[in-house]
Amino acid sequence: MEYVTFTLLILFLIFILMVLARIDRRTKNKWRKSAYELLETDIPDPEEVLKTIKHLRLYGGRIRRDKEFIQLVARLQSKLDSLEE
């Protein structure tokens, strides 16, 4: 009976891991899409740009940096600088 309980626990943990990975991927895609939309607009809201930069840095990774996110942050910062001038 202990083997069944242990197996169910392992399966549950794998399921939770899959759900968390899906949620993380969905959130990353949401902020990536938001960044591209802000880059396409002529005059974006500066507060929205700052919020998007913050979240791109957060979801860009700590150990393995996502190169696309780094490039998006740089492009958004240059767009923000051009708005302030």
PDB file of C-alpha atoms in Angstrom:
ATOM      1  CA  MET A   1       0.000   0.000   0.000  1.00  0.00           C
ATOM      2  CA  GLU A   2       2.908   2.341   0.625  1.00  0.00           C
ATOM      3  CA  TYR A   3       4.057   1.885  -2.978  1.00  0.00           C
ATOM      4  CA  VAL A   4       0.709   3.042  -4.305  1.00  0.00           C
ATOM      5  CA  THR A   5       0.748   6.143  -2.099  1.00  0.00           C
ATOM      6  CA  PHE A   6       4.317   6.950  -3.098  1.00  0.00           C
ATOM      7  CA  THR A   7       3.522   6.515  -6.800  1.00  0.00           C
ATOM      8  CA  LEU A   8       0.460   8.744  -6.530  1.00  0.00           C
ATOM      9  CA  LEU A   9       2.509  11.393  -4.744  1.00  0.00           C
ATOM     10  CA  ILE A  10       5.162  11.346  -7.460  1.00  0.00           C
ATOM     11  CA  LEU A  11       2.503  11.570 -10.187  1.00  0.00           C
ATOM     12  CA  PHE A  12       0.863  14.492  -8.392  1.00  0.00           C
ATOM     13  CA  LEU A  13       4.188  16.339  -8.144  1.00  0.00           C
ATOM     14  CA  ILE A  14       4.854  15.784 -11.861  1.00  0.00           C
ATOM     15  CA  PHE A  15       1.383  17.132 -12.649  1.00  0.00           C
ATOM     16  CA  ILE A  16       1.996  20.244 -10.526  1.00  0.00           C
ATOM     17  CA  LEU A  17       5.340  20.773 -12.275  1.00  0.00           C
ATOM     18  CA  MET A  18       3.664  20.597 -15.687  1.00  0.00           C
ATOM     19  CA  VAL A  19       0.951  23.064 -14.647  1.00  0.00           C
ATOM     20  CA  LEU A  20       3.507  25.533 -13.310  1.00  0.00           C
ATOM     21  CA  ALA A  21       5.564  25.297 -16.507  1.00  0.00           C
ATOM     22  CA  ARG A  22       2.461  25.996 -18.594  1.00  0.00           C
ATOM     23  CA  ILE A  23       1.509  29.014 -16.462  1.00  0.00           C
ATOM     24  CA  ASP A  24       5.066  30.356 -16.673  1.00  0.00           C
ATOM     25  CA  ARG A  25       5.154  29.937 -20.461  1.00  0.00           C
ATOM     26  CA  ARG A  26       1.787  31.693 -20.828  1.00  0.00           C
ATOM     27  CA  THR A  27       2.943  34.629 -18.690  1.00  0.00           C
ATOM     28  CA  LYS A  28       6.199  34.954 -20.624  1.00  0.00           C
ATOM     29  CA  ASN A  29       4.313  35.024 -23.904  1.00  0.00           C
ATOM     30  CA  LYS A  30       1.934  37.662 -22.536  1.00  0.00           C
ATOM     31  CA  TRP A  31       4.756  40.068 -21.689  1.00  0.00           C
ATOM     32  CA  ARG A  32       6.619  39.287 -24.921  1.00  0.00           C
ATOM     33  CA  LYS A  33       3.479  40.156 -26.893  1.00  0.00           C
ATOM     34  CA  SER A  34       2.983  43.311 -24.853  1.00  0.00           C
ATOM     35  CA  ALA A  35       6.564  44.411 -25.603  1.00  0.00           C
ATOM     36  CA  TYR A  36       6.151  43.907 -29.340  1.00  0.00           C
ATOM     37  CA  GLU A  37       2.867  45.816 -29.303  1.00  0.00           C
ATOM     38  CA  LEU A  38       4.495  48.725 -27.465  1.00  0.00           C
ATOM     39  CA  LEU A  39       7.362  48.767 -29.949  1.00  0.00           C
ATOM     40  CA  GLU A  40       4.921  48.961 -32.857  1.00  0.00           C
ATOM     41  CA  THR A  41       2.979  51.917 -31.471  1.00  0.00           C
ATOM     42  CA  ASP A  42       4.189  55.419 -32.264  1.00  0.00           C
ATOM     43  CA  ILE A  43       3.703  56.981 -28.832  1.00  0.00           C
ATOM     44  CA  PRO A  44       3.265  54.318 -26.117  1.00  0.00           C
ATOM     45  CA  ASP A  45       2.354  55.085 -22.533  1.00  0.00           C
ATOM     46  CA  PRO A  46       5.609  55.512 -20.549  1.00  0.00           C
ATOM     47  CA  GLU A  47       4.163  53.811 -17.477  1.00  0.00           C
ATOM     48  CA  GLU A  48       3.174  50.788 -19.557  1.00  0.00           C
ATOM     49  CA  VAL A  49       6.667  50.667 -21.065  1.00  0.00           C
ATOM     50  CA  LEU A  50       8.257  50.710 -17.607  1.00  0.00           C
ATOM     51  CA  LYS A  51       5.903  47.997 -16.380  1.00  0.00           C
ATOM     52  CA  THR A  52       6.682  45.828 -19.396  1.00  0.00           C
ATOM     53  CA  ILE A  53      10.446  46.302 -18.935  1.00  0.00           C
ATOM     54  CA  LYS A  54      10.119  45.283 -15.301  1.00  0.00           C
ATOM     55  CA  HIS A  55       8.253  42.096 -16.156  1.00  0.00           C
ATOM     56  CA  LEU A  56      10.573  41.233 -19.046  1.00  0.00           C
ATOM     57  CA  ARG A  57      13.510  41.425 -16.649  1.00  0.00           C
ATOM     58  CA  LEU A  58      11.633  39.313 -14.141  1.00  0.00           C
ATOM     59  CA  TYR A  59      10.692  36.578 -16.611  1.00  0.00           C
ATOM     60  CA  GLY A  60      13.932  36.792 -18.613  1.00  0.00           C
ATOM     61  CA  GLY A  61      15.670  34.371 -16.279  1.00  0.00           C
ATOM     62  CA  ARG A  62      18.363  34.605 -13.662  1.00  0.00           C
ATOM     63  CA  ILE A  63      20.840  31.917 -14.658  1.00  0.00           C
ATOM     64  CA  ARG A  64      19.966  31.296 -18.301  1.00  0.00           C
ATOM     65  CA  ARG A  65      19.055  34.678 -19.737  1.00  0.00           C
ATOM     66  CA  ASP A  66      16.591  34.773 -22.593  1.00  0.00           C
ATOM     67  CA  LYS A  67      18.369  36.707 -25.343  1.00  0.00           C
ATOM     68  CA  GLU A  68      15.119  37.822 -26.931  1.00  0.00           C
ATOM     69  CA  PHE A  69      13.995  39.378 -23.643  1.00  0.00           C
ATOM     70  CA  ILE A  70      17.323  41.203 -23.280  1.00  0.00           C
ATOM     71  CA  GLN A  71      16.937  42.650 -26.785  1.00  0.00           C
ATOM     72  CA  LEU A  72      13.331  43.650 -26.105  1.00  0.00           C
ATOM     73  CA  VAL A  73      14.357  45.443 -22.903  1.00  0.00           C
ATOM     74  CA  ALA A  74      17.081  47.337 -24.768  1.00  0.00           C
ATOM     75  CA  ARG A  75      14.691  48.329 -27.557  1.00  0.00           C
ATOM     76  CA  LEU A  76      12.013  49.419 -25.072  1.00  0.00           C
ATOM     77  CA  GLN A  77      14.546  51.475 -23.099  1.00  0.00           C
ATOM     78  CA  SER A  78      15.683  53.249 -26.239  1.00  0.00           C
ATOM     79  CA  LYS A  79      12.041  53.892 -27.170  1.00  0.00           C
ATOM     80  CA  LEU A  80      11.408  55.263 -23.657  1.00  0.00           C
ATOM     81  CA  ASP A  81      14.455  57.528 -23.942  1.00  0.00           C
ATOM     82  CA  SER A  82      13.211  58.859 -27.282  1.00  0.00           C
ATOM     83  CA  LEU A  83       9.811  59.591 -25.713  1.00  0.00           C
ATOM     84  CA  GLU A  84      11.368  61.652 -22.911  1.00  0.00           C
ATOM     85  CA  GLU A  85      13.309  63.882 -25.313  1.00  0.00           C
TER      86      GLU A  85
END
